[in-house]
Structure formats: C-alpha cells, structure tokens
Amino acid sequence: MPKLQGFEFWSRTLGGARHVVAPMVDQSELAWRLLSRRHGAQLCYTPMLHAQVFVRDANYRKENLYCEVCPEDRPLIVQFCANDPEVFVQAALLAQDYCDAIDLNLGCPQMIAKRGHYGAFLQEEWDLLQSMILLAHEKLSVPVTCKIRVFPEIDKTVRYAQMLEKAGCQLLTVHGRTKEQKGPLSGAASWEHIKAVRKAVSIPVFANGNIQCLQDVERCIQDTGVQGVMSAGDGPTRPASLLPAEGNLHNPALFEGRSPAVWELAEEYLDIVQQHPCPLSCVRAHLFKLWHHTLQVHQQLREELARVKTLEGIAAVSRALKLRCQEDMLQQEEGARPKGDLPFFHWICQPCVRPGPKESTKESSGGRSKRALEEEEGGTDGLSKNKQKKQLRNPHKTFNPSLKPKYAKCDQCGNPKGNRCVFNLCRGCCKKRAFRETADCPGHGLLFKTKLEKSLTWKGTQPGLQEPPQTGPGAPGGFSEVVGSALA
C-alpha cells in the first residue's frame, strides 16, 4: 500500500483529527494519553524521545515506546529530537511499526535542547533540516511531520514552513511563539504567524498556543484556518495579561468543553495507571497539576504529596484532597464567588495562569537583584525564600551566612587555608612551596623533606649507588626522581 501524504494522510490515517494532545516530556505517557482520549482528544503524541539514545539503548526503546502502546492508543505520532539525518532515520525505522507517523521536534526552546543542539535551536540550519526530512521521507513507511516555532518575521516563518514541506514534511504543527518566548517571558502566541503559514502551504497545519478551553479551539480554527489545534502543558494564555497558562495538564476534559471536579479525573487517571503503570514521578507530576489550585488552599497536603513514595500513597493523598474539597463545598456560602482571579472554585478543573514578570520590578527595586530583594523579604533571619524552604527540609543545617564559621584565608590565593598548615596556606599553595623548599607540612600530609632524607639514607646503604650527598629538589637521582612524578 502506498504511503499516504498530506491531506489524505490527515483525513484517512488520523481521522481528520482536530483535537490534539501535544508531546510533553514525562507528561504525555500512555496512561495520560488514554485519559485524554476518553475526554475528547482525537490524536496524541508520545513524549519527545532522544533519537541517538533510542538507537543505542534497547531498554530505552522498551520503556518509552514498545511497552507504552496499546490498540486504544491510536492514532499516535512518535516524536524524536535529532540533529543527524542517519541517526534520525535509524530511530524512526525502529519506531515506525508502533505509530502512524514520525515527528521531528524543531520546537523545544529549553536549555537542554541548546546544549544538545536540537529542537528550536536547529531552525537556522535549513540545509541540515532538509536532508533530515528528505532522507526520512524516502526511507520510512509512515509519513514524516514537524513541530516548529516561529521566527519574529512572518515572511521568514512562511519560507521556513515551505522549505520543510518541499523536503517531505506531510503535516506541520506551528507553535506561535519564538524560541526566546518561554517560561515567564512566553507572552501570547501569534495566530497571525500560524494563519500565514496555513495559507502558504498545501499540507495540513495544527496550531499550538493560546488554548485554554473548547471555545478557544473553535476560535483558533476559525481565525487561522488550521486543520486542528494542539493543547500542551505550557501553551494557553490569557490574552489580556499575556501570561502563560496550562491547558491539557490541568483539565484533560478541555476538548469536551467540560470543567469537572478534579477528583473525578484524578481517580480515573489513577485507575488507568493501575492497568498501564508508569514512573511514579509522572504520576506525582500529574497530580500536582490536577490539584494545583486546591494545593494552594490545603498546603499541608502538598508536602504529603511530595513525600509519598508509592502509588498507593499518592492515591491516599488524592482521596484526602477530595474530602477537603467536599468539606469546602459544604461550608461554601450561597452566592459566594471564587477567590482571586479563578473562574471556578479550586476543586474544579481549570487553567492555571502562571505569573509573568512584573513590569515595575526594576523601578520598585531601584535596580537591585532579585536575590537581594528576596533576602530583604526573608524575615528576621535574613534568609531568601529559597533558603527558607531548604531549611524546612534540613532543619539542622545552617543556611544563614552570618552564623557560619569564618575561615582564615590563604596568604597567597585567598582560598581557605589549612588549620595546621605550617605556611598558613591552602593545600595547593602549600604543596608548591613545600616542594620548592624541600620542606614538610604535617597539617597537609606533605612530607617532601622526610622522603628525601629516606631516599638518601637508602642510597647510602646500597653498594655502587653512593654519590656525594646533595640536597635540594635538583639533586641528581635524588628527590626529584622520587617525588617529582607525583607532582607531574
């Protein structure tokens, strides 16, 4: 059967999917994908997999794909990060029998992607990307897709998308942010960029960014003309404030247009995990997201959730949170409104808007650093908020610099000196001086003089080896031969 391409691939293989769950590292595992599919998701991606590790490590393949598939989890696209055409194709060949397409990650903006030279940090290397997509398109039995970020310039973004299409990309997901827009500096995703790409290419396009409810999905499709909308963990945005929010991870029923009680989805997810186990770190992370707003109210249970070491323990904390929420519901006065800016009460699934940078921070702080401001706010002990949290975990450790013992400094370099050093130096400086002067420093365990004397004494007892006694590090056959190699 010939390989389907473009719109035929989207309509027949992917079933014309409009509601898509993004690839999320350690967050879009099988159990979460199945939960999302039960509540309106029509297409899911695996977490981003590292192509080079996937090729060389059989356990990595087994744990991240081969044991992470089931008949209900289709259609499915496997995403890889890679920067070498041969390695990318080798990994894709090992994965293609377990999925419906292979996606190349060209959108990850994180520092780990910069260090590994993949993701959004390849977007200027068009020759390399062309060769990767072209080779994969020729060798694979399933289509190749790409997930990209935009350039600041719309016309360059359009040319970028056209280049990928020409190389063999059969479906393009466009995250409407640049690689610099991440974390608290994310801002709003540009649907104008996405709309321009959709008009310029003849393959299906998915939009990513500014999606926090079903109405946003419909509005995005109408405004941009895309075939589908992807919801991730860091995409949705409140347009008025330009602050990044959380979509699918806080409400997996987003594509149903529902905002159910948190415990309903938490219990369903934990039941799926019993059938399809995954690392405890994934489960804990999902529960932190689902219960995010409630954990701001019942913070003692947040500590419990962080400490538990078993799936049963996590489930117990989730049940305790459910009971607390039900008590809050009973105590809620008629006509009361949610606190703060939340659209619903804390026990309802809803987006989480992360705080962005305060525009007036620099002016109000008088140019002082964030750490300096934290130390001022740290209370009577002068500790920053971060150090106060560490002190709670390590109550016997001293974090206040004023309470720590003061160390005497080395006379030469300023490092802490040895307490019993005969030269009042640190070990490094002491070693150099002791060698130069053929001296001992018991405080640092350096015995150059003693070793030299032992060497000369031993030579004096050996027939044919007696020489005129010479001292100093340059003595022939003496000290320099005995200990010189130790200093090389």
CSV table of C-alpha atoms in Angstrom, one decimal:
chain,number,residue,atom,x,y,z
A,1,MET,CA,0.0,0.0,0.0
A,2,PRO,CA,1.5,3.4,-1.0
A,3,LYS,CA,2.3,5.8,1.8
A,4,LEU,CA,-0.4,8.4,2.3
A,5,GLN,CA,0.6,12.0,2.1
A,6,GLY,CA,-0.7,15.5,3.1
A,7,PHE,CA,-4.5,15.9,3.5
A,8,GLU,CA,-5.1,12.2,2.6
A,9,PHE,CA,-2.9,11.2,5.5
A,10,TRP,CA,-4.7,13.6,7.8
A,11,SER,CA,-8.2,12.6,6.8
A,12,ARG,CA,-7.7,8.8,6.5
A,13,THR,CA,-5.0,7.8,8.9
A,14,LEU,CA,-5.5,10.5,11.5
A,15,GLY,CA,-9.3,10.5,11.1
A,16,GLY,CA,-9.4,14.3,10.4
A,17,ALA,CA,-8.2,14.9,13.9
A,18,ARG,CA,-8.9,18.4,15.2
A,19,HIS,CA,-8.2,17.9,19.0
A,20,VAL,CA,-4.6,17.0,19.6
A,21,VAL,CA,-2.6,16.4,22.8
A,22,ALA,CA,1.0,17.7,22.4
A,23,PRO,CA,4.2,15.8,23.1
A,24,MET,CA,5.2,16.6,26.7
A,25,VAL,CA,8.4,15.2,28.3
A,26,ASP,CA,7.4,12.9,31.2
A,27,GLN,CA,3.8,14.1,30.9
A,28,SER,CA,2.2,12.5,27.8
A,29,GLU,CA,2.8,8.9,28.8
A,30,LEU,CA,0.4,6.2,27.8
A,31,ALA,CA,-1.9,6.5,30.9
A,32,TRP,CA,-2.3,10.2,30.3
A,33,ARG,CA,-2.9,9.8,26.6
A,34,LEU,CA,-5.7,7.3,27.3
A,35,LEU,CA,-7.3,9.6,29.8
A,36,SER,CA,-7.2,12.5,27.3
A,37,ARG,CA,-8.7,10.3,24.5
A,38,ARG,CA,-11.6,9.4,26.8
A,39,HIS,CA,-12.3,13.1,27.1
A,40,GLY,CA,-12.2,14.3,23.6
A,41,ALA,CA,-8.6,14.1,22.3
A,42,GLN,CA,-8.5,12.6,18.8
A,43,LEU,CA,-4.7,12.4,18.3
A,44,CYS,CA,-1.8,12.1,20.7
A,45,TYR,CA,1.9,12.4,20.5
A,46,THR,CA,4.4,10.4,22.6
A,47,PRO,CA,6.8,12.4,24.8
A,48,MET,CA,9.9,13.7,23.0
A,49,LEU,CA,12.4,10.8,22.6
A,50,HIS,CA,16.1,11.2,22.0
A,51,ALA,CA,16.9,9.6,18.7
A,52,GLN,CA,20.5,8.7,19.5
A,53,VAL,CA,19.6,7.1,22.8
A,54,PHE,CA,16.7,5.3,21.2
A,55,VAL,CA,19.0,3.7,18.6
A,56,ARG,CA,21.7,2.5,21.0
A,57,ASP,CA,19.7,1.6,24.1
A,58,ALA,CA,17.2,-1.3,23.9
A,59,ASN,CA,15.8,-0.6,27.4
A,60,TYR,CA,15.1,3.0,26.5
A,61,ARG,CA,13.1,1.8,23.4
A,62,LYS,CA,11.2,-0.7,25.6
A,63,GLU,CA,10.4,1.6,28.4
A,64,ASN,CA,9.5,4.6,26.3
A,65,LEU,CA,7.7,3.1,23.3
A,66,TYR,CA,7.5,-0.7,23.0
A,67,CYS,CA,5.7,-1.1,26.4
A,68,GLU,CA,3.9,2.2,26.0
A,69,VAL,CA,1.4,1.3,23.2
A,70,CYS,CA,-1.9,-0.4,23.1
A,71,PRO,CA,-4.7,-0.7,20.5
A,72,GLU,CA,-6.8,2.0,22.1
A,73,ASP,CA,-3.9,4.5,21.8
A,74,ARG,CA,-4.2,5.2,18.1
A,75,PRO,CA,-3.7,7.3,16.0
A,76,LEU,CA,-0.3,8.0,17.6
A,77,ILE,CA,2.7,10.1,16.4
A,78,VAL,CA,6.1,9.4,17.9
A,79,GLN,CA,8.3,12.5,18.3
A,80,PHE,CA,12.1,12.5,18.2
A,81,CYS,CA,14.7,15.1,18.7
A,82,ALA,CA,17.7,14.7,16.5
A,83,ASN,CA,20.4,16.6,14.6
A,84,ASP,CA,21.8,13.9,12.4
A,85,PRO,CA,19.9,12.5,9.3
A,86,GLU,CA,21.2,8.9,9.7
A,87,VAL,CA,20.5,8.7,13.4
A,88,PHE,CA,17.1,10.2,13.0
A,89,VAL,CA,16.2,7.7,10.3
A,90,GLN,CA,17.6,4.7,12.2
A,91,ALA,CA,15.5,5.7,15.3
A,92,ALA,CA,12.4,6.2,13.1
A,93,LEU,CA,12.8,2.8,11.4
A,94,LEU,CA,12.8,1.2,14.9
A,95,ALA,CA,9.6,3.1,15.9
A,96,GLN,CA,7.5,3.2,12.7
A,97,ASP,CA,5.7,-0.1,13.3
A,98,TYR,CA,4.3,1.3,16.6
A,99,CYS,CA,2.8,4.5,15.3
A,100,ASP,CA,1.1,6.3,12.5
A,101,ALA,CA,3.8,9.0,11.8
A,102,ILE,CA,7.2,10.2,13.0
A,103,ASP,CA,7.6,13.8,14.1
A,104,LEU,CA,10.8,15.8,14.2
A,105,ASN,CA,10.9,18.2,17.2
A,106,LEU,CA,12.0,21.6,15.9
A,107,GLY,CA,10.2,23.5,18.7
A,108,CYS,CA,11.8,22.7,22.1
A,109,PRO,CA,13.3,26.0,23.4
A,110,GLN,CA,14.8,24.7,26.6
A,111,MET,CA,18.4,24.9,27.6
A,112,ILE,CA,18.8,21.2,27.4
A,113,ALA,CA,17.9,21.5,23.7
A,114,LYS,CA,20.5,24.2,23.2
A,115,ARG,CA,23.2,22.1,24.8
A,116,GLY,CA,22.2,19.0,22.8
A,117,HIS,CA,21.8,21.1,19.6
A,118,TYR,CA,18.3,20.1,18.7
A,119,GLY,CA,14.7,21.4,18.9
A,120,ALA,CA,14.2,25.1,18.1
A,121,PHE,CA,18.0,25.6,18.0
A,122,LEU,CA,18.1,24.0,14.6
A,123,GLN,CA,15.7,26.4,13.0
A,124,GLU,CA,18.5,28.4,11.3
A,125,GLU,CA,20.2,25.2,9.8
A,126,TRP,CA,17.9,24.8,6.8
A,127,ASP,CA,20.3,22.5,4.8
A,128,LEU,CA,20.5,20.1,7.7
A,129,LEU,CA,16.8,20.0,8.2
A,130,GLN,CA,16.2,19.5,4.5
A,131,SER,CA,18.5,16.5,4.5
A,132,MET,CA,16.9,15.0,7.6
A,133,ILE,CA,13.3,15.3,6.3
A,134,LEU,CA,14.2,14.2,2.8
A,135,LEU,CA,16.0,11.1,3.9
A,136,ALA,CA,13.2,10.1,6.4
A,137,HIS,CA,10.6,10.7,3.7
A,138,GLU,CA,12.4,8.4,1.4
A,139,LYS,CA,13.2,5.6,3.9
A,140,LEU,CA,10.1,5.4,6.1
A,141,SER,CA,6.9,3.6,5.5
A,142,VAL,CA,5.0,6.2,7.6
A,143,PRO,CA,4.8,10.0,7.0
A,144,VAL,CA,7.2,12.5,8.5
A,145,THR,CA,5.8,15.5,10.4
A,146,CYS,CA,7.4,18.5,12.1
A,147,LYS,CA,6.6,20.7,15.1
A,148,ILE,CA,8.1,24.1,14.8
A,149,ARG,CA,8.3,27.5,16.5
A,150,VAL,CA,8.1,30.8,14.5
A,151,PHE,CA,10.6,33.4,13.7
A,152,PRO,CA,9.8,37.0,14.7
A,153,GLU,CA,9.3,37.8,11.0
A,154,ILE,CA,6.2,36.3,9.4
A,155,ASP,CA,7.8,36.1,5.9
A,156,LYS,CA,10.8,34.1,7.2
A,157,THR,CA,8.4,31.8,9.1
A,158,VAL,CA,6.5,31.2,5.9
A,159,ARG,CA,9.7,30.4,3.9
A,160,TYR,CA,10.8,28.1,6.7
A,161,ALA,CA,7.5,26.1,6.5
A,162,GLN,CA,7.6,25.9,2.7
A,163,MET,CA,11.1,24.6,2.9
A,164,LEU,CA,10.0,21.8,5.3
A,165,GLU,CA,7.0,21.0,3.1
A,166,LYS,CA,9.2,20.8,0.0
A,167,ALA,CA,11.6,18.4,1.8
A,168,GLY,CA,8.8,15.9,2.5
A,169,CYS,CA,7.0,17.1,5.7
A,170,GLN,CA,3.4,15.9,5.5
A,171,LEU,CA,1.9,17.8,8.4
A,172,LEU,CA,3.1,20.8,10.3
A,173,THR,CA,2.4,21.9,13.8
A,174,VAL,CA,3.1,25.6,14.4
A,175,HIS,CA,3.7,26.9,17.9
A,176,GLY,CA,3.1,30.6,17.5
A,177,ARG,CA,6.0,31.6,19.8
A,178,THR,CA,9.6,32.2,19.1
A,179,LYS,CA,12.3,30.2,20.8
A,180,GLU,CA,13.0,33.1,23.1
A,181,GLN,CA,9.4,33.1,24.3
A,182,LYS,CA,9.4,30.6,27.2
A,183,GLY,CA,8.7,30.4,30.9
A,184,PRO,CA,7.5,33.7,32.4
A,185,LEU,CA,8.5,35.5,29.3
A,186,SER,CA,6.3,33.5,27.0
A,187,GLY,CA,3.7,36.1,26.2
A,188,ALA,CA,0.9,35.4,23.7
A,189,ALA,CA,1.3,33.1,20.8
A,190,SER,CA,0.9,34.8,17.4
A,191,TRP,CA,-2.0,33.4,15.5
A,192,GLU,CA,-1.1,35.7,12.6
A,193,HIS,CA,2.1,33.7,12.0
A,194,ILE,CA,0.1,30.5,12.1
A,195,LYS,CA,-2.5,31.9,9.7
A,196,ALA,CA,0.2,33.0,7.2
A,197,VAL,CA,1.8,29.5,7.3
A,198,ARG,CA,-1.6,27.8,6.7
A,199,LYS,CA,-2.2,30.0,3.6
A,200,ALA,CA,1.3,29.4,2.2
A,201,VAL,CA,1.5,25.5,2.4
A,202,SER,CA,-0.6,22.8,0.9
A,203,ILE,CA,-0.3,20.3,3.8
A,204,PRO,CA,-2.4,20.1,7.0
A,205,VAL,CA,-1.4,22.5,9.8
A,206,PHE,CA,-2.0,22.3,13.5
A,207,ALA,CA,-2.0,25.4,15.7
A,208,ASN,CA,-0.4,25.5,19.2
A,209,GLY,CA,-0.7,28.3,21.7
A,210,ASN,CA,-3.4,30.4,23.5
A,211,ILE,CA,-5.7,27.4,24.0
A,212,GLN,CA,-7.3,27.0,27.4
A,213,CYS,CA,-10.9,26.0,26.7
A,214,LEU,CA,-13.0,24.5,23.9
A,215,GLN,CA,-14.2,27.9,22.7
A,216,ASP,CA,-10.5,28.9,22.1
A,217,VAL,CA,-10.2,25.8,19.9
A,218,GLU,CA,-13.1,26.7,17.7
A,219,ARG,CA,-12.0,30.4,17.6
A,220,CYS,CA,-8.4,29.4,16.6
A,221,ILE,CA,-9.7,27.1,13.8
A,222,GLN,CA,-12.0,29.9,12.5
A,223,ASP,CA,-9.3,32.6,12.7
A,224,THR,CA,-6.4,30.7,11.3
A,225,GLY,CA,-7.9,28.1,9.0
A,226,VAL,CA,-5.9,25.3,10.5
A,227,GLN,CA,-7.0,21.7,10.4
A,228,GLY,CA,-6.5,21.0,14.2
A,229,VAL,CA,-5.5,22.6,17.5
A,230,MET,CA,-2.9,21.2,19.9
A,231,SER,CA,-3.1,21.7,23.6
A,232,ALA,CA,0.1,21.3,25.6
A,233,GLY,CA,1.3,22.0,29.1
A,234,ASP,CA,2.5,25.5,28.5
A,235,GLY,CA,0.5,26.8,25.6
A,236,PRO,CA,-2.7,28.5,26.8
A,237,THR,CA,-2.6,32.2,27.5
A,238,ARG,CA,-4.8,34.8,28.9
A,239,PRO,CA,-4.6,37.4,26.1
A,240,ALA,CA,-5.2,40.4,28.2
A,241,SER,CA,-2.3,39.8,30.6
A,242,LEU,CA,-0.1,37.9,28.2
A,243,LEU,CA,0.7,35.3,30.9
A,244,PRO,CA,1.3,31.7,30.0
A,245,ALA,CA,-1.2,29.2,31.4
A,246,GLU,CA,-1.7,25.4,31.5
A,247,GLY,CA,-4.3,23.6,29.3
A,248,ASN,CA,-4.5,19.8,28.9
A,249,LEU,CA,-2.4,19.1,32.1
A,250,HIS,CA,-4.9,21.0,34.3
A,251,ASN,CA,-8.0,19.9,32.5
A,252,PRO,CA,-7.8,16.8,30.3
A,253,ALA,CA,-11.5,17.2,29.6
A,254,LEU,CA,-10.7,20.5,27.8
A,255,PHE,CA,-11.7,19.1,24.4
A,256,GLU,CA,-15.1,18.0,25.8
A,257,GLY,CA,-15.9,21.6,26.8
A,258,ARG,CA,-16.2,20.4,30.4
A,259,SER,CA,-14.7,21.5,33.7
A,260,PRO,CA,-15.4,18.6,36.0
A,261,ALA,CA,-14.5,18.2,39.6
A,262,VAL,CA,-10.7,17.5,40.0
A,263,TRP,CA,-11.2,14.2,41.9
A,264,GLU,CA,-13.3,12.8,39.0
A,265,LEU,CA,-10.3,12.9,36.6
A,266,ALA,CA,-7.7,12.2,39.3
A,267,GLU,CA,-9.4,9.0,40.3
A,268,GLU,CA,-9.9,8.0,36.6
A,269,TYR,CA,-6.2,8.6,35.9
A,270,LEU,CA,-5.1,6.6,38.9
A,271,ASP,CA,-7.3,3.7,37.7
A,272,ILE,CA,-5.7,3.8,34.3
A,273,VAL,CA,-2.2,3.8,35.9
A,274,GLN,CA,-3.1,0.6,37.7
A,275,GLN,CA,-3.6,-1.0,34.3
A,276,HIS,CA,-0.8,0.8,32.5
A,277,PRO,CA,2.0,1.5,35.0
A,278,CYS,CA,4.3,4.4,34.5
A,279,PRO,CA,7.1,6.0,36.6
A,280,LEU,CA,5.9,7.4,39.9
A,281,SER,CA,7.4,10.8,39.0
A,282,CYS,CA,5.0,11.1,36.1
A,283,VAL,CA,2.0,10.3,38.3
A,284,ARG,CA,3.1,12.7,41.0
A,285,ALA,CA,3.6,15.5,38.4
A,286,HIS,CA,0.1,14.9,37.0
A,287,LEU,CA,-1.5,15.0,40.4
A,288,PHE,CA,0.3,18.3,41.2
A,289,LYS,CA,-1.1,19.8,38.1
A,290,LEU,CA,-4.6,18.5,38.5
A,291,TRP,CA,-4.8,19.5,42.2
A,292,HIS,CA,-2.8,22.7,41.7
A,293,HIS,CA,-5.5,25.2,42.9
A,294,THR,CA,-6.6,23.0,45.8
A,295,LEU,CA,-2.9,22.6,46.9
A,296,GLN,CA,-2.7,26.4,47.3
A,297,VAL,CA,-5.5,26.2,49.8
A,298,HIS,CA,-4.5,23.0,51.6
A,299,GLN,CA,-0.8,23.4,51.6
A,300,GLN,CA,0.0,20.7,54.2
A,301,LEU,CA,-1.2,18.1,51.7
A,302,ARG,CA,1.1,19.5,49.2
A,303,GLU,CA,4.0,18.4,51.4
A,304,GLU,CA,2.4,15.0,51.8
A,305,LEU,CA,2.1,14.6,48.0
A,306,ALA,CA,5.8,15.5,47.6
A,307,ARG,CA,6.9,13.0,50.2
A,308,VAL,CA,5.0,9.8,49.4
A,309,LYS,CA,7.0,7.0,47.8
A,310,THR,CA,4.3,4.7,46.4
A,311,LEU,CA,1.3,4.8,44.1
A,312,GLU,CA,-0.9,3.9,47.0
A,313,GLY,CA,0.4,6.8,49.0
A,314,ILE,CA,-0.3,9.2,46.1
A,315,ALA,CA,-3.8,7.8,45.8
A,316,ALA,CA,-4.3,8.3,49.6
A,317,VAL,CA,-3.3,12.0,49.3
A,318,SER,CA,-5.7,12.4,46.4
A,319,ARG,CA,-8.5,10.9,48.5
A,320,ALA,CA,-7.7,13.3,51.3
A,321,LEU,CA,-7.8,16.2,49.0
A,322,LYS,CA,-11.2,15.1,47.7
A,323,LEU,CA,-12.5,15.0,51.3
A,324,ARG,CA,-11.1,18.5,52.0
A,325,CYS,CA,-12.8,19.8,48.8
A,326,GLN,CA,-16.1,18.3,49.7
A,327,GLU,CA,-15.9,19.9,53.1
A,328,ASP,CA,-15.2,23.2,51.5
A,329,MET,CA,-18.2,22.7,49.2
A,330,LEU,CA,-20.5,22.1,52.2
A,331,GLN,CA,-19.1,25.2,54.0
A,332,GLN,CA,-19.4,27.4,51.0
A,333,GLU,CA,-21.9,30.2,51.5
A,334,GLU,CA,-24.7,30.6,48.9
A,335,GLY,CA,-23.8,33.1,46.2
A,336,ALA,CA,-20.1,33.1,47.1
A,337,ARG,CA,-17.6,33.7,44.3
A,338,PRO,CA,-14.1,32.0,43.8
A,339,LYS,CA,-11.2,33.8,45.4
A,340,GLY,CA,-8.7,35.7,43.4
A,341,ASP,CA,-8.9,35.6,39.6
A,342,LEU,CA,-10.1,31.9,39.3
A,343,PRO,CA,-13.2,31.4,37.1
A,344,PHE,CA,-14.3,28.5,39.2
A,345,PHE,CA,-13.8,27.2,42.8
A,346,HIS,CA,-10.5,25.5,43.4
A,347,TRP,CA,-11.9,22.0,43.3
A,348,ILE,CA,-13.0,22.4,39.6
A,349,CYS,CA,-10.6,21.6,36.7
A,350,GLN,CA,-9.5,24.9,35.1
A,351,PRO,CA,-6.4,26.5,33.6
A,352,CYS,CA,-3.6,27.7,35.7
A,353,VAL,CA,-2.2,31.1,34.7
A,354,ARG,CA,1.5,31.4,35.8
A,355,PRO,CA,2.6,34.8,37.0
A,356,GLY,CA,4.7,36.7,34.5
A,357,PRO,CA,7.5,39.2,35.2
A,358,LYS,CA,6.3,42.4,36.9
A,359,GLU,CA,6.9,45.4,34.7
A,360,SER,CA,7.7,47.6,37.7
A,361,THR,CA,10.1,45.3,39.3
A,362,LYS,CA,13.2,47.2,38.2
A,363,GLU,CA,11.8,50.6,39.1
A,364,SER,CA,10.5,49.5,42.5
A,365,SER,CA,13.7,47.6,43.4
A,366,GLY,CA,16.0,50.5,42.5
A,367,GLY,CA,18.0,48.2,40.2
A,368,ARG,CA,18.7,45.7,42.9
A,369,SER,CA,18.8,42.0,42.0
A,370,LYS,CA,16.0,39.5,42.7
A,371,ARG,CA,18.2,37.7,45.2
A,372,ALA,CA,18.8,40.9,47.1
A,373,LEU,CA,15.1,41.6,47.3
A,374,GLU,CA,14.3,38.1,48.4
A,375,GLU,CA,16.8,38.4,51.2
A,376,GLU,CA,15.1,41.6,52.4
A,377,GLU,CA,11.7,39.7,52.4
A,378,GLY,CA,13.2,36.6,54.0
A,379,GLY,CA,12.1,37.5,57.6
A,380,THR,CA,14.1,38.2,60.7
A,381,ASP,CA,16.8,35.6,59.9
A,382,GLY,CA,17.7,37.3,56.6
A,383,LEU,CA,17.2,34.1,54.6
A,384,SER,CA,15.9,34.1,51.0
A,385,LYS,CA,12.6,32.3,50.3
A,386,ASN,CA,14.5,29.6,48.6
A,387,LYS,CA,16.9,29.0,51.5
A,388,GLN,CA,13.9,29.1,54.0
A,389,LYS,CA,12.4,26.2,52.0
A,390,LYS,CA,15.7,24.3,52.2
A,391,GLN,CA,15.9,24.9,55.9
A,392,LEU,CA,12.5,23.3,56.4
A,393,ARG,CA,13.9,20.2,54.7
A,394,ASN,CA,17.2,20.3,56.6
A,395,PRO,CA,16.4,21.9,60.0
A,396,HIS,CA,19.9,21.1,61.4
A,397,LYS,CA,21.8,22.8,58.6
A,398,THR,CA,23.0,26.3,58.8
A,399,PHE,CA,21.9,28.5,55.9
A,400,ASN,CA,22.5,31.9,57.4
A,401,PRO,CA,25.9,33.2,56.3
A,402,SER,CA,26.3,35.2,59.4
A,403,LEU,CA,26.1,32.1,61.5
A,404,LYS,CA,28.6,30.1,59.5
A,405,PRO,CA,32.2,29.8,60.9
A,406,LYS,CA,34.6,32.2,59.3
A,407,TYR,CA,37.6,30.5,57.6
A,408,ALA,CA,41.1,32.0,57.6
A,409,LYS,CA,42.3,32.7,54.1
A,410,CYS,CA,45.4,31.5,52.4
A,411,ASP,CA,48.1,34.2,52.3
A,412,GLN,CA,48.6,33.8,48.6
A,413,CYS,CA,45.4,32.9,46.8
A,414,GLY,CA,42.6,33.7,49.2
A,415,ASN,CA,41.2,30.2,49.5
A,416,PRO,CA,40.5,28.8,53.0
A,417,LYS,CA,43.9,27.8,54.5
A,418,GLY,CA,44.7,24.6,56.3
A,419,ASN,CA,44.1,24.9,60.1
A,420,ARG,CA,47.5,23.3,60.8
A,421,CYS,CA,49.5,24.4,57.8
A,422,VAL,CA,53.0,25.5,58.8
A,423,PHE,CA,53.0,28.1,56.0
A,424,ASN,CA,49.5,29.4,56.5
A,425,LEU,CA,48.5,28.4,53.0
A,426,CYS,CA,45.8,26.3,51.3
A,427,ARG,CA,46.8,22.8,50.2
A,428,GLY,CA,47.6,23.8,46.6
A,429,CYS,CA,49.9,26.7,47.5
A,430,CYS,CA,51.4,24.7,50.4
A,431,LYS,CA,52.3,21.8,48.0
A,432,LYS,CA,54.1,24.1,45.7
A,433,ARG,CA,56.1,25.8,48.4
A,434,ALA,CA,56.9,22.6,50.3
A,435,PHE,CA,58.3,21.1,47.1
A,436,ARG,CA,60.2,24.2,46.2
A,437,GLU,CA,61.8,24.4,49.7
A,438,THR,CA,62.0,20.6,50.3
A,439,ALA,CA,60.0,21.0,53.5
A,440,ASP,CA,57.4,19.1,55.4
A,441,CYS,CA,53.8,20.2,56.3
A,442,PRO,CA,52.2,17.7,58.6
A,443,GLY,CA,49.0,19.6,58.5
A,444,HIS,CA,48.5,18.8,54.8
A,445,GLY,CA,50.3,15.5,55.0
A,446,LEU,CA,53.1,16.7,52.7
A,447,LEU,CA,56.5,15.1,53.7
A,448,PHE,CA,58.9,16.1,51.0
A,449,LYS,CA,61.9,16.6,53.3
A,450,THR,CA,61.3,13.3,55.1
A,451,LYS,CA,61.0,11.4,51.8
A,452,LEU,CA,64.3,13.0,50.6
A,453,GLU,CA,66.1,12.0,53.7
A,454,LYS,CA,64.8,8.5,53.5
A,455,SER,CA,65.9,8.3,49.9
A,456,LEU,CA,69.4,9.4,50.6
A,457,THR,CA,69.7,7.1,53.6
A,458,TRP,CA,68.6,4.1,51.4
A,459,LYS,CA,71.1,5.1,48.7
A,460,GLY,CA,73.9,5.2,51.3
A,461,THR,CA,73.2,1.6,52.2
A,462,GLN,CA,73.4,0.3,48.6
A,463,PRO,CA,76.8,-0.7,47.2
A,464,GLY,CA,77.7,1.1,43.9
A,465,LEU,CA,75.0,3.7,44.4
A,466,GLN,CA,76.8,6.0,46.7
A,467,GLU,CA,77.2,9.6,45.4
A,468,PRO,CA,78.3,12.8,47.0
A,469,PRO,CA,75.4,13.9,49.2
A,470,GLN,CA,73.4,16.7,47.6
A,471,THR,CA,70.3,18.3,48.9
A,472,GLY,CA,67.5,20.2,47.2
A,473,PRO,CA,64.9,19.3,44.7
A,474,GLY,CA,67.5,19.2,41.8
A,475,ALA,CA,69.8,16.6,43.4
A,476,PRO,CA,70.6,14.0,40.6
A,477,GLY,CA,68.9,10.7,41.3
A,478,GLY,CA,67.6,12.1,44.5
A,479,PHE,CA,64.4,13.8,45.5
A,480,SER,CA,63.3,14.9,42.0
A,481,GLU,CA,63.2,11.3,40.8
A,482,VAL,CA,61.5,10.0,43.9
A,483,VAL,CA,58.7,12.5,44.2
A,484,GLY,CA,58.8,14.6,41.0
A,485,SER,CA,56.5,12.2,39.2
A,486,ALA,CA,53.9,12.7,41.9
A,487,LEU,CA,53.7,16.4,41.1
A,488,ALA,CA,53.5,16.0,37.3
